[in-house]
PDB file of C-alpha atoms in Angstrom:
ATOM      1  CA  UNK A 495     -45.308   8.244  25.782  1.00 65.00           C
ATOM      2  CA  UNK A 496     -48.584   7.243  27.510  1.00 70.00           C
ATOM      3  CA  UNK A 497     -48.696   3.807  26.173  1.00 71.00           C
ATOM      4  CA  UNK A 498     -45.468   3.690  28.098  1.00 67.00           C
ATOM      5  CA  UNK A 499     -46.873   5.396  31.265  1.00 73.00           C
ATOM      6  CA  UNK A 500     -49.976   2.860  31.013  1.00 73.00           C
ATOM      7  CA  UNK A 501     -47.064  -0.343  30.152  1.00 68.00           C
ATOM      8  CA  UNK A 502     -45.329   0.542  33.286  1.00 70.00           C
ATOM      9  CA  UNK A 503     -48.252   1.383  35.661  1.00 72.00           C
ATOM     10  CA  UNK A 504     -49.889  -1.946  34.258  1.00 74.00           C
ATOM     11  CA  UNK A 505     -46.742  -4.003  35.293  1.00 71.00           C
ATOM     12  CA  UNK A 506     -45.722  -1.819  38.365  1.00 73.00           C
ATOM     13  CA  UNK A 507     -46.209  -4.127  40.905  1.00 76.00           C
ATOM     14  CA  UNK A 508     -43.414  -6.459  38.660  1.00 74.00           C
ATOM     15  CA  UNK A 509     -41.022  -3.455  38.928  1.00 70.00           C
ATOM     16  CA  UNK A 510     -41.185  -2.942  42.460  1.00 76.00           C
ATOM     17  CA  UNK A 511     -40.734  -6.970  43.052  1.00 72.00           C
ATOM     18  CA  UNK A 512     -37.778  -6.248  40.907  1.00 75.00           C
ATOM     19  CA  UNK A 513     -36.196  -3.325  42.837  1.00 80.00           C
ATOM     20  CA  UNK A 514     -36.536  -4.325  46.308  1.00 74.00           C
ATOM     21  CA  UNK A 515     -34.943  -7.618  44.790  1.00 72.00           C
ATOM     22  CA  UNK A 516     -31.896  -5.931  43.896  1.00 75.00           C
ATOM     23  CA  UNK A 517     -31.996  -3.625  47.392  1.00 76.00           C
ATOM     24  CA  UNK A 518     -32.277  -6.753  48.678  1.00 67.00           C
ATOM     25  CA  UNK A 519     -29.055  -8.651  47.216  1.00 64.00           C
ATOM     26  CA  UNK A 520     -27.196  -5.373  47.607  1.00 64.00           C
ATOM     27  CA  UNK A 521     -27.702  -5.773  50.832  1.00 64.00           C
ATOM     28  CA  UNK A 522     -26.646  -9.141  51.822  1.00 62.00           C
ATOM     29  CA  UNK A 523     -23.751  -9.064  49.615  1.00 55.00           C
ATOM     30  CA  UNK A 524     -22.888  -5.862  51.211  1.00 61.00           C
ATOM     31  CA  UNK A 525     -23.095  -6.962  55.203  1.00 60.00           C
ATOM     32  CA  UNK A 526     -22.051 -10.266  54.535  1.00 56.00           C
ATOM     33  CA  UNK A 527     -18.321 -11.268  54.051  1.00 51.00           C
ATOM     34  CA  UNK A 528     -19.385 -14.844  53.039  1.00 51.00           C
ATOM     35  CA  UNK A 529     -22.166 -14.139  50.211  1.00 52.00           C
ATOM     36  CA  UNK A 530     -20.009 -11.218  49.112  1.00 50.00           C
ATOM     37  CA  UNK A 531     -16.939 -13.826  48.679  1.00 48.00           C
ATOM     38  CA  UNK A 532     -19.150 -16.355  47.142  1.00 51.00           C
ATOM     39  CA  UNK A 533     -20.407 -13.689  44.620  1.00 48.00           C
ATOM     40  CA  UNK A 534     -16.997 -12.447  43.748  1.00 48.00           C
ATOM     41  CA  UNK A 535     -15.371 -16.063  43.496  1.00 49.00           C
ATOM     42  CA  UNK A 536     -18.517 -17.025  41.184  1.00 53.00           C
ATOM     43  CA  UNK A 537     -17.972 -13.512  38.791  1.00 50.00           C
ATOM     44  CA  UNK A 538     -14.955 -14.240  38.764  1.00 44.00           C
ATOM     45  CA  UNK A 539     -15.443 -17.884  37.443  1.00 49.00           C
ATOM     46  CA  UNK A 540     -17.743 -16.708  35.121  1.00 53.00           C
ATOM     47  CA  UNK A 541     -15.560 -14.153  33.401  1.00 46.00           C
ATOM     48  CA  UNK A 542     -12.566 -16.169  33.265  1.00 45.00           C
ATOM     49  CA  UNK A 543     -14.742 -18.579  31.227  1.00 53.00           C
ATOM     50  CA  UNK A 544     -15.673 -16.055  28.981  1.00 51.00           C
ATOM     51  CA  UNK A 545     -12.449 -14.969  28.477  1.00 44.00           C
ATOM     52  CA  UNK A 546     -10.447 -18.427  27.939  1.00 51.00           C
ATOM     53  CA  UNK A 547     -13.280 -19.463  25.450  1.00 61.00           C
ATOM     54  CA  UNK A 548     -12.947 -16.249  23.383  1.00 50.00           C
ATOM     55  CA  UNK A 549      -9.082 -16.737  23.607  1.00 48.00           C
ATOM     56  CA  UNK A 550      -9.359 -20.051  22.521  1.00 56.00           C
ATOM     57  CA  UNK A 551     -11.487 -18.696  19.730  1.00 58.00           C
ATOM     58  CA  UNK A 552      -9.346 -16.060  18.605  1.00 51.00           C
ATOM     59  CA  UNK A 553      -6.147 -18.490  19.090  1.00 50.00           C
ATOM     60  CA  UNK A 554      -8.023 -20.931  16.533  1.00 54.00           C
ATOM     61  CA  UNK A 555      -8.651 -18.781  13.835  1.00 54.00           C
ATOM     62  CA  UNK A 556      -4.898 -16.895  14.177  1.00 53.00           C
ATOM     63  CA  UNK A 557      -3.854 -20.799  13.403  1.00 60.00           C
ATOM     64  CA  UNK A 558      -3.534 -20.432  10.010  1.00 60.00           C
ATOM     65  CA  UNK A 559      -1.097 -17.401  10.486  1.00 58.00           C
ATOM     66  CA  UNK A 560       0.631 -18.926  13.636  1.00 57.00           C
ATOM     67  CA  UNK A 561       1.516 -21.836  11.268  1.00 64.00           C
ATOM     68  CA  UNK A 562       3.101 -19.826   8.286  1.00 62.00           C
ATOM     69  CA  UNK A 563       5.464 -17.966  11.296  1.00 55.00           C
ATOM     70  CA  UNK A 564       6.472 -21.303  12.372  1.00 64.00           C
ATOM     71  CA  UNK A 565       7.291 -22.321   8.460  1.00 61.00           C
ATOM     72  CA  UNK A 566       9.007 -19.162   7.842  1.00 57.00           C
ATOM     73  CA  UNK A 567      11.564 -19.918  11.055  1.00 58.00           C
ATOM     74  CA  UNK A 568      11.897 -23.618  10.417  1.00 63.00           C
ATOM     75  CA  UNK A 569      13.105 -22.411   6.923  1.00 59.00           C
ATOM     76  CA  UNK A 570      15.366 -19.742   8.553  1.00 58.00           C
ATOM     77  CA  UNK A 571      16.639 -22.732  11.032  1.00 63.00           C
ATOM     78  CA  UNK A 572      17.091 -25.317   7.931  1.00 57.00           C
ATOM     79  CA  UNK A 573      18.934 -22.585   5.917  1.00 55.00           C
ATOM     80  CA  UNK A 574      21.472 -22.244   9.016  1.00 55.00           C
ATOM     81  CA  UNK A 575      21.624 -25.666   9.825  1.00 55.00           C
ATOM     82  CA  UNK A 576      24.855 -27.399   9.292  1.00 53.00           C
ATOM     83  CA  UNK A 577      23.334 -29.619   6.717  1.00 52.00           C
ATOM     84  CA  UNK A 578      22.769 -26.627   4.611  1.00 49.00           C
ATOM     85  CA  UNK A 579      26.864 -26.529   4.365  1.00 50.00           C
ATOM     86  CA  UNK A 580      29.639 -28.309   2.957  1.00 47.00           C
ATOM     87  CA  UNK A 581      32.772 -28.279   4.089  1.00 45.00           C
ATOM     88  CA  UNK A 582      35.360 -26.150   1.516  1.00 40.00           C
ATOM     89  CA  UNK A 583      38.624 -26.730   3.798  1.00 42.00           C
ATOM     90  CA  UNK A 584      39.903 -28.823   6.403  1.00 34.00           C
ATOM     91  CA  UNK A 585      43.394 -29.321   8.146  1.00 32.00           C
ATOM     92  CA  UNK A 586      44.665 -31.743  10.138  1.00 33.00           C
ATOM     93  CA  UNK A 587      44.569 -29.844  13.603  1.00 28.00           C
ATOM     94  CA  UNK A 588      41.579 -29.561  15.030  1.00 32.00           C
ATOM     95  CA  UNK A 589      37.937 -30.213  13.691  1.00 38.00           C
ATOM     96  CA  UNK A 590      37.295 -26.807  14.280  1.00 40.00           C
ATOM     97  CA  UNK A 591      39.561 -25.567  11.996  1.00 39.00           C
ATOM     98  CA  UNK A 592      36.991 -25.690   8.908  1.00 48.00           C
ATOM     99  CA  UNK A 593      35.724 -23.551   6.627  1.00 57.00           C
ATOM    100  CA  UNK A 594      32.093 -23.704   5.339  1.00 66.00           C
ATOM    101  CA  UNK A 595      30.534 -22.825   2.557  1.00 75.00           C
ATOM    102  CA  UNK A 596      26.378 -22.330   2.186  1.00 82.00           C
ATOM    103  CA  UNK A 597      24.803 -25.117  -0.203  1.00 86.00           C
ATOM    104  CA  UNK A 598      21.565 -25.238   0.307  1.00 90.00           C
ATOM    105  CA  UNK A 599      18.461 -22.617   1.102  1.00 91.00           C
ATOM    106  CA  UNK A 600      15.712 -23.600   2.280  1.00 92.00           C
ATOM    107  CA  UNK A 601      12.136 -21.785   1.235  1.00 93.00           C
ATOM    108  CA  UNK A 602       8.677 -22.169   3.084  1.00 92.00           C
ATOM    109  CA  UNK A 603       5.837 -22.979   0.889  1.00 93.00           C
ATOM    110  CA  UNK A 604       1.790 -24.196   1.743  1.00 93.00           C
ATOM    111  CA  UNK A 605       0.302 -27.149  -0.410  1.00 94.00           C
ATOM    112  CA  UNK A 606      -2.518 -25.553  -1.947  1.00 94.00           C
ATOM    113  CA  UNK A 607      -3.857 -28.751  -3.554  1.00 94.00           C
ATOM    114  CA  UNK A 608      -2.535 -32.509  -3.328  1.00 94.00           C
ATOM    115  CA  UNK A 609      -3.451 -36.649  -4.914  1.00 93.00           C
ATOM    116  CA  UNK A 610      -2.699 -39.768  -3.532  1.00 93.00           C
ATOM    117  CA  UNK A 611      -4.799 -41.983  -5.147  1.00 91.00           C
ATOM    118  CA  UNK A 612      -3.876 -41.708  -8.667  1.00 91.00           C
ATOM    119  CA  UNK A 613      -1.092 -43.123 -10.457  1.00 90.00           C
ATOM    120  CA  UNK A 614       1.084 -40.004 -10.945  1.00 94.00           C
ATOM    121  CA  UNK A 615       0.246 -37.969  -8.211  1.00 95.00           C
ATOM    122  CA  UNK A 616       1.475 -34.023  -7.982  1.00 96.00           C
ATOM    123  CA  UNK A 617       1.508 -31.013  -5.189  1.00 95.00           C
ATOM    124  CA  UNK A 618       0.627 -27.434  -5.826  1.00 96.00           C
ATOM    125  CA  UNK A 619       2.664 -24.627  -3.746  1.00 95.00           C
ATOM    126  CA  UNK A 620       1.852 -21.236  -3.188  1.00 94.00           C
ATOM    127  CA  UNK A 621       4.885 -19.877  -4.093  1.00 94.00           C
ATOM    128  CA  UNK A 622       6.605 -19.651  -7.757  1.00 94.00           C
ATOM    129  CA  UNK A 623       9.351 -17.938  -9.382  1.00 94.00           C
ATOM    130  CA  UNK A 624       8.675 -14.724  -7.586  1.00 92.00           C
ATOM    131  CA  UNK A 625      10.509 -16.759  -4.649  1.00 93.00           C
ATOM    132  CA  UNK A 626      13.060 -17.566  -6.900  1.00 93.00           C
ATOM    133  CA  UNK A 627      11.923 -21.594  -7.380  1.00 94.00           C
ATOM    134  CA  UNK A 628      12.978 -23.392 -10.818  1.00 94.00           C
ATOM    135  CA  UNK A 629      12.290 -27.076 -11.796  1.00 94.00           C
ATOM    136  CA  UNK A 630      13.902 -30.255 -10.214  1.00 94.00           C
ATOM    137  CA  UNK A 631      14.295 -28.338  -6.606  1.00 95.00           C
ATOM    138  CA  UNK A 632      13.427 -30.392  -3.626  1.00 95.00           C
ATOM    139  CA  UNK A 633      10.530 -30.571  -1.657  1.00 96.00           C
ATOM    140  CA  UNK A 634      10.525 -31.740   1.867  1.00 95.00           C
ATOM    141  CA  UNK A 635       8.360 -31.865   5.363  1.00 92.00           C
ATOM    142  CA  UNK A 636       9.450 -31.592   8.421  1.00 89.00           C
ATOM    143  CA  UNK A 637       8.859 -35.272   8.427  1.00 92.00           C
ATOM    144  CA  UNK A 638      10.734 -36.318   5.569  1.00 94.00           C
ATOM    145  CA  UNK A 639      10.871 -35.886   1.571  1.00 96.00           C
ATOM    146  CA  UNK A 640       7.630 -34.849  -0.356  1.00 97.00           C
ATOM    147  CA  UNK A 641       9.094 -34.552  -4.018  1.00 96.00           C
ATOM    148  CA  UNK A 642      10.561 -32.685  -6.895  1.00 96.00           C
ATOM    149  CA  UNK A 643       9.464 -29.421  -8.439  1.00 96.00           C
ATOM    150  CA  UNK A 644       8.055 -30.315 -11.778  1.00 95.00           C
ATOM    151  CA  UNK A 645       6.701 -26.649 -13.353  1.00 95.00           C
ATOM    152  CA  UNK A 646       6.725 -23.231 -12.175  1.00 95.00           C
ATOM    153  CA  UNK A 647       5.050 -20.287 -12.707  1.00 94.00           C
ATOM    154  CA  UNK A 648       5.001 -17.036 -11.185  1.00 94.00           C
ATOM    155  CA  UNK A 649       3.292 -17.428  -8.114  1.00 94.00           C
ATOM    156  CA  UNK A 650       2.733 -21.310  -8.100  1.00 95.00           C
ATOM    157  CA  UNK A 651       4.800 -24.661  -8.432  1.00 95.00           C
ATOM    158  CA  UNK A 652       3.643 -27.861  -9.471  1.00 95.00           C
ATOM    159  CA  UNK A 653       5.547 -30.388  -7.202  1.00 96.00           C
ATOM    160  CA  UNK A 654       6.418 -34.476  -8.660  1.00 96.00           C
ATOM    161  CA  UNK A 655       5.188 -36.319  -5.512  1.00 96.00           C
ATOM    162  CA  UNK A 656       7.075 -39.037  -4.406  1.00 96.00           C
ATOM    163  CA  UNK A 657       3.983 -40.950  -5.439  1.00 96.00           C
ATOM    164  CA  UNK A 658       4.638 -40.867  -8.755  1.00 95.00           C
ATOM    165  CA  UNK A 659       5.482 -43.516 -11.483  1.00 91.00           C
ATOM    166  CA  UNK A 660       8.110 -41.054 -12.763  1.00 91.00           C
ATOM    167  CA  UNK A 661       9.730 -40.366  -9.181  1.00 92.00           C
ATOM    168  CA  UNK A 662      12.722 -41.745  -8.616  1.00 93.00           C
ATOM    169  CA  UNK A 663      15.038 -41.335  -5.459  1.00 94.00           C
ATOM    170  CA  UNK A 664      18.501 -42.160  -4.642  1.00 94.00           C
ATOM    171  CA  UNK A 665      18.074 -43.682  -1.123  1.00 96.00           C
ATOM    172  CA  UNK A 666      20.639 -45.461   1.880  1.00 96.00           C
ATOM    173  CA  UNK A 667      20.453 -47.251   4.780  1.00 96.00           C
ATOM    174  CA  UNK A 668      21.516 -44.948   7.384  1.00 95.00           C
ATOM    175  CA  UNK A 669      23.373 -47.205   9.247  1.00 95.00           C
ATOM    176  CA  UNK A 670      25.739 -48.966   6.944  1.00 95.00           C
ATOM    177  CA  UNK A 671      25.138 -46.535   3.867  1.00 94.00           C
ATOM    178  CA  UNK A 672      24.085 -48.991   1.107  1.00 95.00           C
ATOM    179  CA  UNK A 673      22.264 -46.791  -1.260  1.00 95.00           C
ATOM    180  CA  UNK A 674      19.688 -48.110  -4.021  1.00 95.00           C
ATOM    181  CA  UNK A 675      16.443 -47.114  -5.877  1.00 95.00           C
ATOM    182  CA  UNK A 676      13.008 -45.642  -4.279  1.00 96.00           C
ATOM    183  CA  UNK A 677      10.188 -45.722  -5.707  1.00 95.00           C
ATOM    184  CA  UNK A 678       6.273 -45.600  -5.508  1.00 95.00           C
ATOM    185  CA  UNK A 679       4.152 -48.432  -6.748  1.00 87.00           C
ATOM    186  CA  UNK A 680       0.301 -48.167  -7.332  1.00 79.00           C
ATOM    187  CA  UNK A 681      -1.876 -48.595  -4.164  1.00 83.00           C
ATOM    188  CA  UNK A 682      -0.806 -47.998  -0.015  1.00 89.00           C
ATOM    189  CA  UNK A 683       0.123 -44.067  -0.149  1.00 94.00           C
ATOM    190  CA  UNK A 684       1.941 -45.057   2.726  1.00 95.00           C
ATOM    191  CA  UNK A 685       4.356 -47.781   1.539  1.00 96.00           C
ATOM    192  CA  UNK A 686       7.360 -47.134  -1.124  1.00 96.00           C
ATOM    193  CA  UNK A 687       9.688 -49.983  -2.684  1.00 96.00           C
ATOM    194  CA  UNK A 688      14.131 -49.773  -2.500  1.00 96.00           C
ATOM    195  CA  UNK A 689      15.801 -51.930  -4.569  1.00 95.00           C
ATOM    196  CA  UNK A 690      19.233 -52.444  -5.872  1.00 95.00           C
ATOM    197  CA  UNK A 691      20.230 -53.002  -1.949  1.00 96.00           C
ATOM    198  CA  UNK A 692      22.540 -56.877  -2.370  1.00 95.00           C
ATOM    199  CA  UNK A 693      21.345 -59.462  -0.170  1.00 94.00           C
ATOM    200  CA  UNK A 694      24.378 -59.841   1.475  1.00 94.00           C
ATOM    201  CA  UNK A 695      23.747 -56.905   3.558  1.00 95.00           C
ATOM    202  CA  UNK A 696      21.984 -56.989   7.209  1.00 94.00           C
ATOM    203  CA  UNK A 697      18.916 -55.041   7.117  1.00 95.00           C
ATOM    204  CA  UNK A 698      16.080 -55.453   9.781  1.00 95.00           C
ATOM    205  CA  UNK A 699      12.953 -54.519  10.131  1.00 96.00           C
ATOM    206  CA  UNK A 700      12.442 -50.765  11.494  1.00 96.00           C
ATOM    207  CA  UNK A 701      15.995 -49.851   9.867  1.00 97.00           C
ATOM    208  CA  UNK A 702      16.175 -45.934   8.630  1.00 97.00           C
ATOM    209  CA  UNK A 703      15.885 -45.141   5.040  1.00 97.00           C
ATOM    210  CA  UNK A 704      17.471 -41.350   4.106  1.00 97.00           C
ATOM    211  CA  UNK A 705      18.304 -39.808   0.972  1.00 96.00           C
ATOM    212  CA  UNK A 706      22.619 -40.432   0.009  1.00 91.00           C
ATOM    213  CA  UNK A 707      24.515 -37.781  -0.864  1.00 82.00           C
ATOM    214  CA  UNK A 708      24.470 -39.026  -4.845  1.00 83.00           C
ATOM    215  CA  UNK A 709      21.365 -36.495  -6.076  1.00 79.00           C
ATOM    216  CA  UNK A 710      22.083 -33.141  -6.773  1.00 84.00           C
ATOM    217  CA  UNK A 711      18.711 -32.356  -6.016  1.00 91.00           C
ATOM    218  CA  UNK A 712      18.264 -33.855  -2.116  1.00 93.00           C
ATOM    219  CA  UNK A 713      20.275 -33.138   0.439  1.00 91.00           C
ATOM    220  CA  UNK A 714      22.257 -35.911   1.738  1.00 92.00           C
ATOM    221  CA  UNK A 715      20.488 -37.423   4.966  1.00 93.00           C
ATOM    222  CA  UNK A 716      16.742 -36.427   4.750  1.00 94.00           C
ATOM    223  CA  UNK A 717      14.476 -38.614   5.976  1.00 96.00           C
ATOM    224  CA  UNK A 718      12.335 -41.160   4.196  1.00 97.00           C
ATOM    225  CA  UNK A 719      11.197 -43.802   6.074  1.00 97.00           C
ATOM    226  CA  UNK A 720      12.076 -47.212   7.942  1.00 97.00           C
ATOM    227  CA  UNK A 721      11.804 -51.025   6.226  1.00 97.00           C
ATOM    228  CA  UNK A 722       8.948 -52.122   7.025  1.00 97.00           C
ATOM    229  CA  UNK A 723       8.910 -56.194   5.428  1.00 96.00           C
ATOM    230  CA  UNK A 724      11.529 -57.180   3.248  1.00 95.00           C
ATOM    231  CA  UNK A 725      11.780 -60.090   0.582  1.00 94.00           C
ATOM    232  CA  UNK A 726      13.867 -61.615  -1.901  1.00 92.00           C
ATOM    233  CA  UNK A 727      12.924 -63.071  -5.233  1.00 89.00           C
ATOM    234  CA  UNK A 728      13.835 -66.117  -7.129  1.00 90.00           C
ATOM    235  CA  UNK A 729      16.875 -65.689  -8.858  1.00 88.00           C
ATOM    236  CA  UNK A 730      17.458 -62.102  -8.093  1.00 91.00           C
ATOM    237  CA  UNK A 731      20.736 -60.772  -6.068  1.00 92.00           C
ATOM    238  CA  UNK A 732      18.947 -58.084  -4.404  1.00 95.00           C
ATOM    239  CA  UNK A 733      16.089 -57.173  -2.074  1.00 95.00           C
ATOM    240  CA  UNK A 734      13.052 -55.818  -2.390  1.00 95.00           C
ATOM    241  CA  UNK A 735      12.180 -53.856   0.607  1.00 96.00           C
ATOM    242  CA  UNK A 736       9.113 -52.019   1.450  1.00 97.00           C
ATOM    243  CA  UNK A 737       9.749 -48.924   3.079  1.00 97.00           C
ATOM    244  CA  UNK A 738       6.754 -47.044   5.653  1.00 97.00           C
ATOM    245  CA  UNK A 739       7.165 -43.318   4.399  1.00 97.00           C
ATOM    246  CA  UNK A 740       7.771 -40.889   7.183  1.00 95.00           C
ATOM    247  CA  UNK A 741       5.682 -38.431   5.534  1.00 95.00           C
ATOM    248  CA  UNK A 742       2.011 -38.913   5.547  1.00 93.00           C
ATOM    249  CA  UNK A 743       1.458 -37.281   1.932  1.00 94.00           C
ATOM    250  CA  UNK A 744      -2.512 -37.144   2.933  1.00 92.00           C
ATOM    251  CA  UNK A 745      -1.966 -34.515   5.484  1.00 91.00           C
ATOM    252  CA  UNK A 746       1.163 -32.442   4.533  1.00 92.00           C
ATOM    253  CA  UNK A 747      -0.109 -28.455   4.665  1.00 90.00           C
ATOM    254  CA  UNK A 748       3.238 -27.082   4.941  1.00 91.00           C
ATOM    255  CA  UNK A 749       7.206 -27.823   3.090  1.00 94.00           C
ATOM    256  CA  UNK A 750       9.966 -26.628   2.319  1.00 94.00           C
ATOM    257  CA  UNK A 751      11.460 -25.908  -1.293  1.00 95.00           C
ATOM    258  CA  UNK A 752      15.347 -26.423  -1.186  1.00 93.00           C
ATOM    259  CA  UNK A 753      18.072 -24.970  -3.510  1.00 92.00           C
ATOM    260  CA  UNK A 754      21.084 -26.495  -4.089  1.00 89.00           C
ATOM    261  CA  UNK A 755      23.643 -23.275  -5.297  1.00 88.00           C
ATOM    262  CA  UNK A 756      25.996 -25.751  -6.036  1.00 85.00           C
ATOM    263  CA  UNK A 757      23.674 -27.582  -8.465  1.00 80.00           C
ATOM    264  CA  UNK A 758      24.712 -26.053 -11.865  1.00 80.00           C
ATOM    265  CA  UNK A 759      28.441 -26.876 -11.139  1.00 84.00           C
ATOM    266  CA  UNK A 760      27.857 -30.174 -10.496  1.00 78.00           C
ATOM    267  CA  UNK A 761      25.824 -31.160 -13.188  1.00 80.00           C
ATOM    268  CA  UNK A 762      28.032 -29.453 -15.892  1.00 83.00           C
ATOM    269  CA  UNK A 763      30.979 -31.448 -14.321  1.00 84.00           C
ATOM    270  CA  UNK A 764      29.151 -34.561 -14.150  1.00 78.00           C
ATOM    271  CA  UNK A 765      27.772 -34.145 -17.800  1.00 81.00           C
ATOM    272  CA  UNK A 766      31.207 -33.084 -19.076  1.00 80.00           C
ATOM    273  CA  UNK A 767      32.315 -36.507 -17.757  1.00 76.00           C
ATOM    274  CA  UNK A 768      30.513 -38.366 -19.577  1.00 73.00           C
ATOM    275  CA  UNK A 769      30.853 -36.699 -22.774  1.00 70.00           C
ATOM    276  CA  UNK A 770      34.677 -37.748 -22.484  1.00 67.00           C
ATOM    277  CA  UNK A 771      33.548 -41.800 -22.592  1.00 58.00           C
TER     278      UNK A 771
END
């Protein structure tokens, strides 16, 4: 206690500076309409700083969770969608007069690891059986196709990636519907290769590639990419085309895992068909 007495004798002509300082400012501030404006508009300023950079800072680190809401309604808006539907009955009316039956759910998932550089390349999801996911489901962006579910356990999936010697799509042309073979050669991430397409069709350059309706895995219409060169080879009576994925595999965080309910059915029909040849 009198170290403190001696501290604030020692410095009392500081503290005195100090307090008719502050009498002083009080003062102005409190006669003057212009300084007290000024120091108003200036706290003001100040705090509103404050608080955008803390909201910024709390908005930054609630991304992670803002993102997984927005996944969870995309999936809710896919699974509504009318591509999610097929058509069960139809009459000759009006096209109103239909009848539609759900085919496809749609189920939000975050890539918890990823490869592009090596020659079979896979995904990892965060989700597993426990969300009801089984192999050879799709997997899809928002920007386009991503690949085929490969292994599953409980709470994780391993995911074929498109870029992947094994993958193998059944791709159109959106605008005239020729459909042919996609697939991923060693090298550009970015680049895949259709063929089977005959060279008597018109393609151009920037023409849309989507999945056909042939697959009972991918729904019909999802997007894949646009031609980006096109070329064909001695002797051959097709193209090869080059097509820009619309999905840049290097940066996907967040898909979608789709089930087809109609799946089952239409393999067992399909493979009871060709047990009869």
């Amino acid at each position: 206690m009198l170290n403190l007495i001696r501290f604030i004798w020692k410095y009392s002509s500081f503290f005195l500076f100090l307090i008719l300082e502050s009498i002083c400012f009080y003062l102005i501030f409190q006669n003057s309409f212009y300084q007290k404006a000024q120091f108003i508009s200036s706290s003001n300023s100040i705090a509103g700083n404050v608080f955008t950079t803390v909201n910024s800072t709390r908005e930054y680190f609630n991304l992670k969770e803002t993102n997984e809401m927005l996944a969870r309604e995309n999936a809710i808006l896919h699974t509504a969608s009318k591509a999610a539907f097929v058509r069960t009955k139809t009459t000759e009316t009006t096209v109103n007069d239909t009848l539609l039956k759900q085919q496809y759910i749609f189920v939000n998932a975050r890539v918890v690891n990823n490869s592009v550089n090596k020659r079979n390349n896979y995904l990892t999801l965060n989700i597993g059986s426990n969300r009801g996911i089984k192999p050879e489901m799709a997997v899809i962006s928002s920007n386009g196709i991503v690949g085929i579910t490969k292994a599953v356990s409980e709470n994780f999936t391993s995911v074929l990636s498109v870029l992947n010697k094994d993958a193998k799509i059944s791709a159109k042309i959106k605008k005239n519907n020729y459909f042919g073979s996609l697939s991923w050669e060693v090298g550009d991430y970015k680049l895949g290769t259709l063929t089977d397409i005959p060279t008597h069709v018109k393609i151009l350059k920037g023409d849309t590639i989507v999945t056909n309706a042939f697959s009972a895995i991918f729904p019909e219409n999802i997007m894949i990419g646009f031609i980006e060169s096109y070329e064909i080879k001695p002797g051959d009576n097709f193209y090869t085309i080059s097509v820009r994925f619309s999905t840049n595999f290097k940066n996907v965080a967040h898909v979608f895992v789709v089930k087809n309910l109609m799946k089952e059915e239409q393999n067992k029909l399909e493979q009871e068909t060709q047990n009869d040849k």
